[in-house]
Coordinates of C-alpha atoms in Angstrom, one line a residue:
Chain A
M1 CA 7.1 5.3 34.5
T2 CA 10.2 4.6 33.2
R3 CA 8.8 3.8 29.8
L4 CA 6.9 7.8 29.8
R5 CA 10.4 9.0 31.1
R6 CA 12.8 6.8 27.6
F7 CA 9.7 8.7 25.9
A8 CA 10.7 12.2 27.1
R9 CA 14.4 11.3 27.0
R10 CA 13.6 10.5 23.4
N11 CA 10.9 12.6 22.4
P12 CA 12.3 16.4 24.1
T13 CA 10.7 18.3 20.5
I14 CA 6.8 16.5 21.5
V15 CA 6.7 16.6 25.1
I16 CA 8.0 20.5 25.0
G17 CA 5.5 21.2 23.0
A18 CA 2.9 19.4 24.0
V19 CA 4.1 20.7 27.7
L20 CA 2.9 24.6 26.3
L21 CA -0.1 23.7 24.4
A22 CA -1.6 21.2 27.7
V23 CA -0.9 25.0 30.2
V24 CA -2.3 27.0 27.2
T25 CA -5.7 24.6 26.8
V26 CA -6.3 24.1 30.2
L27 CA -5.9 28.0 30.8
A28 CA -8.4 28.6 27.3
V29 CA -10.8 25.9 28.9
A30 CA -11.4 27.7 32.6
A31 CA -11.7 31.3 30.6
P32 CA -14.1 32.4 33.0
L33 CA -12.5 30.3 35.9
V34 CA -8.4 31.6 35.8
A35 CA -9.2 35.9 34.2
G36 CA -12.3 38.1 34.4
D37 CA -14.8 40.0 32.1
P38 CA -13.2 40.6 28.7
M39 CA -16.0 42.7 27.6
L40 CA -15.5 44.7 30.7
L41 CA -14.2 48.1 29.5
K42 CA -13.3 50.9 32.9
P43 CA -12.2 53.9 31.3
E44 CA -11.0 55.7 34.3
D45 CA -8.1 52.3 33.8
R46 CA -7.0 53.0 30.3
L47 CA -3.6 51.6 29.0
M48 CA -2.3 51.0 32.6
P49 CA 1.1 49.1 32.8
P50 CA 1.4 45.6 33.5
G51 CA 0.9 46.0 37.6
A52 CA -1.0 44.0 40.7
R53 CA -4.4 45.2 38.6
Y54 CA -4.0 44.1 35.9
W55 CA -1.2 41.4 35.5
L56 CA -0.9 41.8 31.7
G57 CA -2.0 46.2 31.8
T58 CA -5.3 47.4 29.7
D59 CA -5.8 48.5 26.5
H60 CA -6.8 51.5 25.3
L61 CA -10.3 51.0 26.0
G62 CA -9.3 49.8 29.5
R63 CA -9.8 46.2 29.4
D64 CA -7.8 43.8 31.4
I65 CA -5.1 42.3 28.8
Y66 CA -4.8 38.9 30.9
A67 CA -8.8 38.6 30.3
R68 CA -8.6 39.4 27.2
T69 CA -5.1 36.9 26.1
V70 CA -6.9 34.3 28.3
F71 CA -10.6 34.3 26.1
G72 CA -8.2 34.6 22.9
A73 CA -7.3 30.9 23.2
R74 CA -9.7 29.9 22.9
I75 CA -10.6 30.9 19.5
S76 CA -6.8 30.2 18.2
L77 CA -7.5 26.9 19.8
V78 CA -11.0 26.3 18.0
V79 CA -10.1 27.5 14.5
G80 CA -6.7 25.7 14.9
L81 CA -9.2 22.5 15.6
S82 CA -11.3 23.2 13.8
V83 CA -9.7 23.3 10.7
A84 CA -7.7 20.3 11.4
V85 CA -9.9 18.2 12.2
L86 CA -12.9 19.4 8.7
S87 CA -9.7 19.5 6.4
V88 CA -8.0 16.2 7.4
A89 CA -11.7 14.7 7.6
I90 CA -12.8 16.1 4.2
G91 CA -9.6 15.5 2.0
L92 CA -8.6 12.2 3.3
G93 CA -11.9 11.1 1.8
I94 CA -10.9 12.9 -1.8
G95 CA -7.9 11.7 -1.4
L96 CA -7.9 7.8 -0.7
A97 CA -10.6 8.2 -3.8
A98 CA -8.6 9.8 -5.9
G99 CA -5.8 8.3 -5.3
Y100 CA -7.1 4.5 -5.7
W101 CA -8.9 5.1 -8.5
R102 CA -8.5 6.4 -11.7
R103 CA -11.4 7.9 -13.2
V104 CA -12.1 10.1 -9.7
D105 CA -8.2 11.0 -9.7
A106 CA -8.7 13.0 -12.9
L107 CA -11.7 15.0 -11.7
V108 CA -10.6 15.5 -8.7
M109 CA -7.0 16.8 -9.3
R110 CA -8.1 19.4 -11.4
F111 CA -10.6 20.8 -9.5
M112 CA -8.3 20.9 -6.9
D113 CA -5.1 22.3 -8.7
G114 CA -7.7 25.2 -8.8
M115 CA -8.9 25.3 -4.9
M116 CA -4.7 25.4 -4.0
A117 CA -5.1 28.4 -6.2
I118 CA -7.4 31.0 -3.9
P119 CA -5.9 32.7 -1.1
A120 CA -7.4 32.5 2.2
I121 CA -7.2 35.4 3.4
L122 CA -8.8 36.6 -0.2
L123 CA -11.5 33.4 0.1
A124 CA -11.8 34.8 3.6
I125 CA -12.3 38.7 2.5
A126 CA -15.3 37.6 0.0
L127 CA -17.1 35.0 2.6
V128 CA -17.1 37.6 5.2
S129 CA -18.0 40.9 2.5
L130 CA -20.9 38.3 1.6
N131 CA -22.2 37.1 5.1
K132 CA -21.8 38.1 8.7
A133 CA -18.7 38.4 10.3
S134 CA -18.0 35.0 12.6
V135 CA -15.8 32.2 13.6
G136 CA -17.6 29.6 10.7
I137 CA -16.8 31.6 8.4
V138 CA -13.4 31.9 9.5
I139 CA -13.1 28.5 10.0
I140 CA -15.0 27.8 7.4
A141 CA -12.5 30.2 4.7
I142 CA -8.9 28.5 5.7
T143 CA -9.8 25.0 5.7
I144 CA -11.6 25.1 1.8
P145 CA -7.3 26.2 0.8
E146 CA -6.3 23.8 3.5
V147 CA -8.1 20.5 1.3
P148 CA -5.8 20.4 -1.5
R149 CA -2.9 20.2 0.5
V150 CA -4.3 16.9 2.6
V151 CA -6.1 15.4 -0.6
R152 CA -2.4 16.0 -2.6
L153 CA -0.3 13.9 0.7
V154 CA -2.9 11.7 1.1
R155 CA -3.3 10.5 -3.2
A156 CA 0.6 10.3 -2.4
V157 CA 0.3 7.8 -0.2
V158 CA -2.1 5.7 -1.8
L159 CA -0.2 6.1 -5.2
T160 CA 2.7 4.5 -3.3
V161 CA 0.8 2.0 -1.3
R162 CA -1.5 0.6 -3.8
E163 CA 1.8 -0.6 -6.3
M164 CA 2.7 -2.8 -2.5
P165 CA 2.6 -6.3 -3.4
Y166 CA 0.9 -7.0 -0.4
I167 CA -2.8 -4.3 -2.5
E168 CA -2.0 -7.1 -5.3
A169 CA -1.8 -10.3 -2.4
A170 CA -5.6 -8.6 -0.9
V171 CA -6.9 -8.0 -4.7
S172 CA -6.2 -11.7 -5.3
G173 CA -7.3 -12.9 -1.6
G174 CA -10.7 -11.8 -3.3
S175 CA -11.6 -8.7 -1.3
R176 CA -13.5 -5.7 -2.9
G177 CA -12.3 -1.9 -4.4
L178 CA -13.6 -0.4 -0.7
K179 CA -11.9 -2.8 1.1
I180 CA -8.8 -2.2 -0.7
V181 CA -8.7 0.8 0.4
L182 CA -10.2 1.4 3.4
R183 CA -8.3 -1.7 5.6
H184 CA -5.5 -2.0 3.7
I185 CA -4.0 2.0 2.7
L186 CA -6.1 3.6 4.5
P187 CA -3.8 2.5 7.7
S188 CA -1.1 4.0 6.0
T189 CA -2.5 7.3 5.9
V190 CA -2.5 8.0 9.6
A191 CA 1.1 9.0 10.3
P192 CA 1.5 11.3 7.8
L193 CA -1.6 12.6 8.6
I194 CA -0.9 12.8 12.1
V195 CA 1.7 15.2 11.5
Q196 CA 0.0 17.4 8.6
A197 CA -3.2 18.3 11.2
T198 CA -0.6 19.7 13.5
Y199 CA 0.9 21.7 10.9
I200 CA -3.0 22.7 9.3
T201 CA -3.4 24.1 12.6
A202 CA -0.6 25.5 13.0
S203 CA -1.3 27.6 9.9
A204 CA -4.9 28.1 10.6
I205 CA -4.5 29.5 13.9
L206 CA -1.7 31.7 12.7
I207 CA -4.3 33.0 9.3
E208 CA -7.1 33.4 11.5
A209 CA -4.8 36.3 13.7
G210 CA -3.9 37.4 10.4
L211 CA -7.7 37.4 8.9
S212 CA -8.7 38.5 12.3
F213 CA -5.5 41.7 12.4
L214 CA -6.7 42.3 9.2
G215 CA -10.1 43.1 9.8
A216 CA -11.8 40.2 8.2
G217 CA -11.8 37.7 10.2
V218 CA -14.0 37.0 13.0
P219 CA -16.0 40.0 14.3
P220 CA -13.7 43.6 16.4
E221 CA -14.8 43.2 19.6
I222 CA -14.4 39.4 20.2
P223 CA -11.5 39.4 22.0
T224 CA -8.8 37.5 18.9
W225 CA -5.1 37.6 19.1
G226 CA -5.4 39.2 15.9
N227 CA -7.6 41.7 17.0
M228 CA -5.8 42.5 20.1
I229 CA -2.7 43.2 18.6
A230 CA -4.5 45.8 15.1
Q231 CA -5.9 47.6 17.7
S232 CA -3.1 48.3 20.1
R233 CA -1.3 49.3 16.6
L234 CA -2.2 53.1 17.9
F235 CA -1.0 52.9 20.6
V236 CA 2.0 50.3 20.5
V237 CA 5.4 52.7 21.6
R238 CA 3.3 55.2 23.9
A239 CA 1.8 50.9 25.6
P240 CA 3.6 48.2 24.7
W241 CA 2.8 45.8 26.6
T242 CA -1.1 45.7 24.5
I243 CA 0.6 44.2 21.5
F244 CA 3.8 42.0 23.8
A245 CA 0.6 40.3 25.0
P246 CA -1.6 38.6 22.5
G247 CA 1.7 38.4 20.0
T248 CA 3.8 36.6 22.9
A249 CA 0.6 33.7 23.0
L250 CA 0.4 33.2 20.1
A251 CA 4.4 32.9 19.2
L252 CA 4.2 30.5 21.8
V253 CA 1.5 28.7 21.1
I254 CA 2.5 28.0 17.3
L255 CA 5.8 27.1 18.1
A256 CA 4.3 24.4 20.5
V257 CA 2.4 23.0 17.4
N258 CA 4.9 22.6 15.5
L259 CA 7.3 21.8 17.7
V260 CA 4.2 18.5 18.1
G261 CA 4.1 17.8 14.3
D262 CA 8.5 18.1 14.0
G263 CA 8.4 15.6 17.0
L264 CA 6.1 13.7 15.9
R265 CA 6.4 13.3 12.1
D266 CA 10.2 12.3 13.7
F267 CA 9.0 9.9 15.8
L268 CA 6.1 8.2 13.9
D269 CA 8.6 8.3 10.1
V270 CA 9.5 4.0 9.9
R271 CA 12.7 4.9 8.1
L272 CA 14.1 7.1 11.2
A273 CA 11.8 4.2 13.8
R274 CA 15.1 1.9 13.9
R275 CA 17.3 4.5 15.4
M276 CA 15.7 4.6 18.6
Chain B
M1 CA -7.1 -38.1 -17.2
A2 CA -9.9 -37.4 -14.9
E3 CA -11.9 -33.6 -15.0
P4 CA -8.6 -31.5 -14.7
V5 CA -9.6 -28.3 -12.4
L6 CA -7.8 -26.2 -14.5
A7 CA -8.5 -26.0 -18.2
V8 CA -6.4 -22.8 -20.6
E9 CA -7.1 -23.0 -24.0
D10 CA -5.4 -20.8 -26.5
L11 CA -4.4 -18.0 -24.1
R12 CA -3.8 -15.0 -25.6
T13 CA -2.5 -12.0 -23.8
H14 CA -1.0 -9.1 -24.8
F15 CA 0.1 -6.2 -23.6
F16 CA -0.9 -3.0 -25.5
T17 CA 1.6 -0.7 -25.2
Q18 CA 3.1 2.7 -26.4
D19 CA 5.2 1.0 -28.7
G20 CA 3.2 -1.5 -29.0
V21 CA 1.8 -4.8 -29.1
T22 CA 3.2 -7.8 -26.4
R23 CA 2.4 -10.7 -27.0
A24 CA 3.2 -11.8 -23.9
V25 CA 1.4 -15.2 -23.9
D26 CA 0.7 -16.7 -27.4
G27 CA -2.0 -19.7 -27.9
L28 CA -0.5 -21.3 -24.2
N29 CA -2.6 -24.6 -23.6
F30 CA -2.3 -26.7 -20.1
T31 CA -4.2 -28.5 -17.7
V32 CA -4.2 -29.2 -14.2
G33 CA -5.7 -32.4 -12.8
A34 CA -7.4 -32.4 -9.2
G35 CA -4.3 -33.2 -6.5
E36 CA -1.6 -32.3 -8.6
T37 CA 1.5 -30.0 -9.5
L38 CA 2.0 -28.8 -12.7
G39 CA 5.1 -27.1 -12.9
I40 CA 5.4 -23.8 -15.7
V41 CA 9.0 -23.3 -15.9
G42 CA 10.6 -20.3 -18.9
E43 CA 13.0 -17.8 -18.3
S44 CA 12.0 -14.2 -17.7
G45 CA 9.5 -12.5 -19.7
C46 CA 8.8 -15.9 -21.1
G47 CA 4.6 -15.6 -20.2
K48 CA 5.4 -17.2 -16.6
S49 CA 3.6 -14.4 -14.0
V50 CA 1.6 -13.2 -16.8
T51 CA -0.6 -16.1 -17.4
A52 CA -0.5 -17.1 -13.6
L53 CA -1.8 -13.4 -13.8
S54 CA -4.3 -14.1 -16.8
V55 CA -6.2 -17.1 -14.6
M56 CA -6.3 -15.3 -11.7
R57 CA -7.3 -12.6 -14.4
L58 CA -5.2 -9.8 -11.7
L59 CA -3.6 -8.1 -14.7
P60 CA -2.6 -4.3 -15.0
A61 CA -5.8 -2.4 -16.0
G62 CA -5.7 -0.3 -19.0
L63 CA -2.4 -2.7 -20.6
G64 CA -2.7 -5.8 -20.4
R65 CA -5.9 -8.0 -22.0
T66 CA -6.6 -11.7 -22.5
V67 CA -7.7 -11.4 -25.9
G68 CA -8.7 -15.0 -26.7
G69 CA -9.1 -17.4 -25.1
K70 CA -10.3 -20.0 -22.9
V71 CA -9.7 -20.4 -18.2
L72 CA -11.8 -22.9 -17.4
F73 CA -12.4 -24.2 -13.7
G74 CA -14.3 -26.5 -12.3
G75 CA -16.0 -26.2 -15.6
R76 CA -16.3 -22.1 -16.1
D77 CA -14.8 -20.1 -17.9
L78 CA -13.3 -17.1 -16.2
L79 CA -13.2 -15.4 -18.6
Q80 CA -16.3 -14.9 -18.4
L81 CA -17.3 -13.6 -14.9
D82 CA -17.6 -10.4 -14.2
E83 CA -16.0 -9.2 -11.9
A84 CA -18.0 -10.1 -8.5
Q85 CA -17.9 -13.6 -9.6
M86 CA -13.9 -13.6 -9.9
R87 CA -13.7 -12.4 -6.7
R88 CA -16.0 -14.5 -4.8
I89 CA -13.9 -17.2 -6.2
R90 CA -10.2 -15.3 -5.6
G91 CA -8.4 -16.1 -2.4
D92 CA -11.6 -19.2 -2.4
R93 CA -11.2 -21.8 -5.1
I94 CA -8.4 -19.8 -6.8
A95 CA -5.5 -18.7 -4.5
M96 CA -1.6 -17.2 -5.3
I97 CA 0.7 -16.9 -3.4
F98 CA 3.6 -14.3 -4.5
Q99 CA 7.8 -14.3 -5.2
E100 CA 8.1 -11.6 -2.6
P101 CA 7.0 -12.3 0.6
M102 CA 9.0 -9.9 2.5
T103 CA 6.8 -7.4 0.6
S104 CA 3.1 -9.5 0.3
L105 CA 2.5 -9.1 3.2
N106 CA 0.3 -5.6 5.2
P107 CA 3.0 -3.8 7.5
V108 CA 0.4 -2.4 9.5
L109 CA -1.7 -4.9 9.1
S110 CA -1.7 -8.4 11.6
V111 CA -1.0 -11.2 10.2
G112 CA -3.7 -12.6 12.0
E113 CA -6.1 -9.7 10.5
Q114 CA -4.9 -10.5 6.4
I115 CA -5.5 -14.6 7.8
A116 CA -9.3 -14.1 8.1
E117 CA -9.8 -11.4 6.3
S118 CA -10.0 -14.0 3.4
V119 CA -12.0 -16.3 5.8
M120 CA -14.5 -13.2 6.9
I121 CA -14.9 -12.9 3.1
H122 CA -15.5 -16.0 1.5
Q123 CA -16.7 -18.2 4.8
G124 CA -18.5 -15.6 5.7
K125 CA -17.6 -16.4 9.8
T126 CA -18.1 -14.0 12.3
K127 CA -14.9 -12.0 13.0
A128 CA -14.1 -14.7 16.3
E129 CA -15.1 -17.5 14.5
A130 CA -12.2 -16.2 11.7
W131 CA -9.6 -15.3 14.4
A132 CA -9.4 -18.7 15.5
R133 CA -9.6 -20.2 11.7
A134 CA -5.9 -17.4 11.6
A135 CA -4.3 -19.5 14.4
E136 CA -5.3 -22.9 13.3
M137 CA -3.7 -22.1 9.9
L138 CA -0.5 -20.6 11.7
A139 CA 0.2 -23.8 13.8
L140 CA -0.9 -25.8 10.6
V141 CA 1.8 -24.3 8.8
R142 CA 4.4 -24.7 11.8
I143 CA 4.5 -21.6 13.1
A144 CA 5.3 -21.9 17.1
D145 CA 3.1 -20.5 19.5
A146 CA 0.8 -20.0 16.6
E147 CA -2.0 -18.3 19.3
R148 CA -0.1 -15.9 20.6
R149 CA 2.1 -14.9 17.2
V150 CA -1.4 -14.4 15.3
K151 CA -1.4 -11.0 16.7
D152 CA 2.3 -9.5 15.7
Y153 CA 2.9 -8.1 13.0
P154 CA 5.0 -8.4 9.7
H155 CA 7.6 -7.0 10.6
Q156 CA 8.9 -9.2 13.8
F157 CA 8.3 -12.5 11.0
S158 CA 11.8 -13.6 9.5
G159 CA 11.6 -14.0 5.3
G160 CA 10.3 -17.4 5.6
M161 CA 8.1 -16.8 8.1
R162 CA 6.4 -14.4 5.8
Q163 CA 6.0 -16.8 3.2
R164 CA 4.7 -19.4 5.6
V165 CA 2.2 -16.7 6.3
M166 CA 1.6 -15.7 3.3
I167 CA 0.5 -20.0 2.4
A168 CA -1.6 -19.4 4.7
I169 CA -3.4 -17.0 3.9
A170 CA -4.0 -19.0 0.7
L171 CA -4.8 -22.0 1.7
S172 CA -7.2 -20.9 4.6
C173 CA -10.2 -21.4 2.1
H174 CA -9.1 -24.4 1.0
P175 CA -8.4 -23.8 -2.4
Q176 CA -8.5 -26.1 -4.9
L177 CA -6.2 -24.6 -7.1
L178 CA -2.4 -22.6 -5.5
I179 CA -0.6 -20.7 -7.8
A180 CA 2.8 -20.4 -6.6
D181 CA 4.1 -17.7 -8.2
E182 CA 8.4 -18.7 -7.5
P183 CA 7.1 -18.8 -4.5
T184 CA 10.5 -19.8 -3.0
T185 CA 13.1 -17.5 -5.6
A186 CA 13.6 -14.6 -3.1
L187 CA 15.0 -17.0 -0.1
D188 CA 17.6 -18.9 1.6
V189 CA 18.2 -22.4 0.0
T190 CA 18.1 -23.8 3.0
I191 CA 14.1 -22.2 4.0
Q192 CA 13.5 -22.9 0.0
A193 CA 13.8 -27.2 1.2
Q194 CA 11.7 -26.3 4.2
I195 CA 9.0 -23.8 2.0
L196 CA 8.5 -26.2 -0.9
K197 CA 8.1 -28.8 2.0
L198 CA 5.5 -27.7 3.3
M199 CA 3.3 -26.7 0.1
I200 CA 3.8 -30.3 -1.1
E201 CA 2.9 -31.4 2.3
L202 CA -0.7 -29.2 2.9
K203 CA -1.8 -29.5 -0.9
S204 CA -2.1 -33.2 -0.5
R205 CA -3.8 -32.5 3.5
I206 CA -6.2 -30.0 1.5
G207 CA -6.5 -31.5 -1.8
A208 CA -5.9 -29.2 -3.6
A209 CA -4.4 -29.0 -7.1
I210 CA -1.2 -26.6 -7.6
L211 CA 1.3 -24.6 -10.0
L212 CA 4.3 -24.0 -9.5
I213 CA 5.9 -21.3 -11.7
T214 CA 9.2 -21.0 -10.8
H215 CA 12.5 -20.4 -13.8
D216 CA 14.4 -23.4 -11.3
L217 CA 14.7 -26.5 -12.5
G218 CA 15.7 -27.2 -9.5
V219 CA 12.3 -26.3 -7.8
V220 CA 11.0 -28.6 -10.3
A221 CA 12.0 -32.0 -10.0
E222 CA 11.3 -31.7 -6.5
T223 CA 7.5 -31.2 -6.8
C224 CA 6.4 -31.5 -9.9
Q225 CA 4.3 -33.8 -11.5
R226 CA 4.3 -32.7 -14.8
V227 CA 5.8 -29.7 -16.1
V228 CA 5.8 -27.2 -19.3
V229 CA 8.5 -25.5 -20.6
M230 CA 7.7 -21.9 -21.9
Y231 CA 9.4 -19.6 -24.3
A232 CA 8.1 -16.2 -25.8
G233 CA 4.4 -16.8 -24.7
R234 CA 4.3 -20.4 -26.1
K235 CA 4.4 -23.7 -25.4
V236 CA 7.8 -25.4 -26.2
E237 CA 7.9 -28.6 -24.1
E238 CA 5.8 -30.8 -22.2
A239 CA 6.3 -33.7 -20.3
S240 CA 6.6 -36.3 -17.3
V241 CA 8.9 -34.6 -14.9
L242 CA 10.8 -37.7 -15.0
D243 CA 10.6 -38.1 -19.1
L244 CA 11.9 -33.9 -19.2
F245 CA 14.9 -34.5 -17.3
D246 CA 15.2 -38.2 -18.8
R247 CA 15.0 -36.8 -21.7
P248 CA 14.4 -33.8 -22.3
L249 CA 13.3 -33.0 -26.3
H250 CA 13.0 -29.2 -27.1
P251 CA 16.7 -27.6 -28.2
Y252 CA 15.5 -24.9 -25.3
T253 CA 14.7 -26.9 -22.2
R254 CA 18.0 -29.1 -23.3
G255 CA 19.7 -25.7 -23.4
L256 CA 18.0 -24.9 -20.2
M257 CA 19.6 -28.4 -18.5
A258 CA 22.6 -27.7 -20.1
S259 CA 23.3 -24.6 -18.3
I260 CA 22.9 -26.0 -14.6
P261 CA 26.3 -26.6 -12.6
R262 CA 26.2 -29.8 -11.7
H263 CA 28.4 -31.1 -8.3
R264 CA 30.8 -33.7 -9.2
R265 CA 33.4 -35.4 -6.6
A266 CA 35.7 -36.7 -9.1
G267 CA 37.1 -36.8 -12.3
P268 CA 37.8 -34.7 -15.0
P269 CA 37.8 -30.9 -13.2
P270 CA 34.2 -29.7 -14.6
R271 CA 33.4 -27.7 -18.0
R272 CA 33.0 -24.8 -19.1
L273 CA 28.9 -24.2 -18.5
Q274 CA 27.0 -23.9 -21.1
E275 CA 24.8 -21.1 -21.9
I276 CA 21.9 -20.3 -24.7
P277 CA 23.6 -17.8 -27.0
G278 CA 21.3 -15.3 -27.7
I279 CA 18.5 -13.3 -26.5
V280 CA 14.8 -13.6 -25.6
P281 CA 12.8 -12.5 -29.1
N282 CA 11.4 -8.9 -28.5
L283 CA 7.9 -10.3 -28.3
R284 CA 6.7 -6.1 -29.6
D285 CA 8.0 -8.2 -33.4
P286 CA 5.3 -9.8 -35.2
I287 CA 8.1 -14.0 -34.7
A288 CA 7.8 -15.8 -38.4
G289 CA 8.7 -19.6 -37.9
C290 CA 9.5 -21.0 -34.4
A291 CA 10.7 -18.5 -31.5
F292 CA 14.1 -19.7 -30.7
A293 CA 15.3 -21.1 -34.1
P294 CA 17.5 -17.6 -34.3
R295 CA 19.7 -19.8 -30.5
C296 CA 18.6 -23.0 -31.8
P297 CA 21.7 -25.6 -32.6
L298 CA 19.4 -27.2 -35.0
A299 CA 18.1 -24.6 -36.9
T300 CA 16.8 -24.7 -40.3
A301 CA 15.5 -22.7 -42.9
R302 CA 12.0 -24.4 -42.5
C303 CA 12.5 -23.6 -38.6
T304 CA 12.8 -19.6 -39.8
A305 CA 9.7 -20.1 -41.3
E306 CA 7.4 -22.3 -40.4
A307 CA 6.2 -22.6 -36.9
P308 CA 5.9 -26.4 -35.0
S309 CA 2.5 -26.8 -34.0
L310 CA 3.0 -29.1 -30.7
R311 CA 3.5 -32.7 -31.8
S312 CA 3.1 -35.6 -28.7
A313 CA 4.2 -38.9 -28.4
G314 CA 1.5 -40.4 -24.7
T315 CA 2.5 -37.9 -22.3
H316 CA 5.4 -35.9 -23.3
S317 CA 4.4 -33.6 -26.7
V318 CA 7.4 -30.7 -27.5
A319 CA 6.9 -28.3 -30.7
C320 CA 10.2 -28.1 -32.1
W321 CA 10.4 -29.7 -36.2
E322 CA 14.0 -31.1 -35.9
V323 CA 13.6 -33.7 -33.0
T324 CA 10.3 -36.2 -32.3
P325 CA 8.7 -36.6 -29.6

């Protein structure tokens, strides 16, 4: 308990961010229990201000904004986490190979440079127009431009670590190339990757909201924060609460993820570790 | 003499850079007998470490290449082996200790894992057996409380202890040859003595031969039986330790000896320390004659024209026109 308290005192940003994220995650997972039907149309209750019946009011079709915001968290979290996991998984493998084997490097990095030039939004619009709009397509569209960033990060770590004397020592001990990479180099990439993953999560949530707002993301009837903001646009003067709830939720979650990321960066950075 | 453990014959290792070819090692011969400690001494850039890396076949890929000669180990020429065969030798039959104990251990793996790794690779032991062996090795290199400390990480060890861990890794598979590249250079003098003593003691216990690479004649005097003096990628003198310190022949060896500060209790105040004038030649330019000639007090016209060959009397050999072994 004292250790936990000490951790909290030294890393307030991680704790604040993590608590916020935990609350949002619990709400999202338990959405059907804590909120009503987000799709239910009640034309007679259109644009109701926040009150006892609808905590956060209703939108122009009479849907419960509280329910829609809570259900929207599900999409945001799923997209954020999936993009982070996918891009780290793909980028880690490619980055390790590119950093350690020079032949792979020359080929792969030119290709990655090309991929980085593709903006997520344009790619998503292209993919959605080729396929049916769905969460899966959005995840793929956001993941593709994130992969090269992970590759670059991992490759940079590998390039530094592979020149360290302990790698030469491991080679002189008779280890194979693959073993060197997986056992001796991979652990050094974990800390920067964890930090990068949080930033990817934040940016993926934001890009997903942007795509939905533009109508290039998740189909409009599904409650996502981007969709809600887009649909509230026309009523923002008459019913500002319609845009207030999803906007605040989005800002809070991004803030929480970034707080965790910043805190982890300081916490995991060996150069700062001495100060603890 | 019995069959040597390692016989290096006419080794030529060159570095191919944009500015030309650097002949880092140029026609080097030496042998290491079973259980023997051979020292290779010379100043920075004379090719000592490149020799070690050539034997281990660990030269930086794409830059350095061994272009000629043989490295005979147990009757096989290591230069002819394929990479997989070479890997089976590295860490098992020939092990290496590096100069920097602070950076030669992986900071994110516990020392036990790092010792157990080569045991698992070469002896096909299970994880549990390899860990037991790691603890055993740590105890052997006299790390107190070895059972518990195998799980510790390198940052929890001091420099001298880390070098002991490196020795534990190197000896974990009972190699026939241990190559130690400046093993004590980065350590305090008192720790140096401990580490050298430990190396020599464990060597005789395991029956390994040592190829000790150093620039420190004091270390050589303490530990080696025979010495090879290198200059500009070539051997200039070879002798038993006693012979070399009693009767250094090559002007370069004499210069090295003269540049060691000496303690004196009484007598005249110490004279100014001698240095060898000039600098090491650029190995990129072809060297005509003796490489040491430009810095040599004894140099004659012949020295700059014709390279001296190695002449020997008994076990003492020297490459110089002006002195006779």
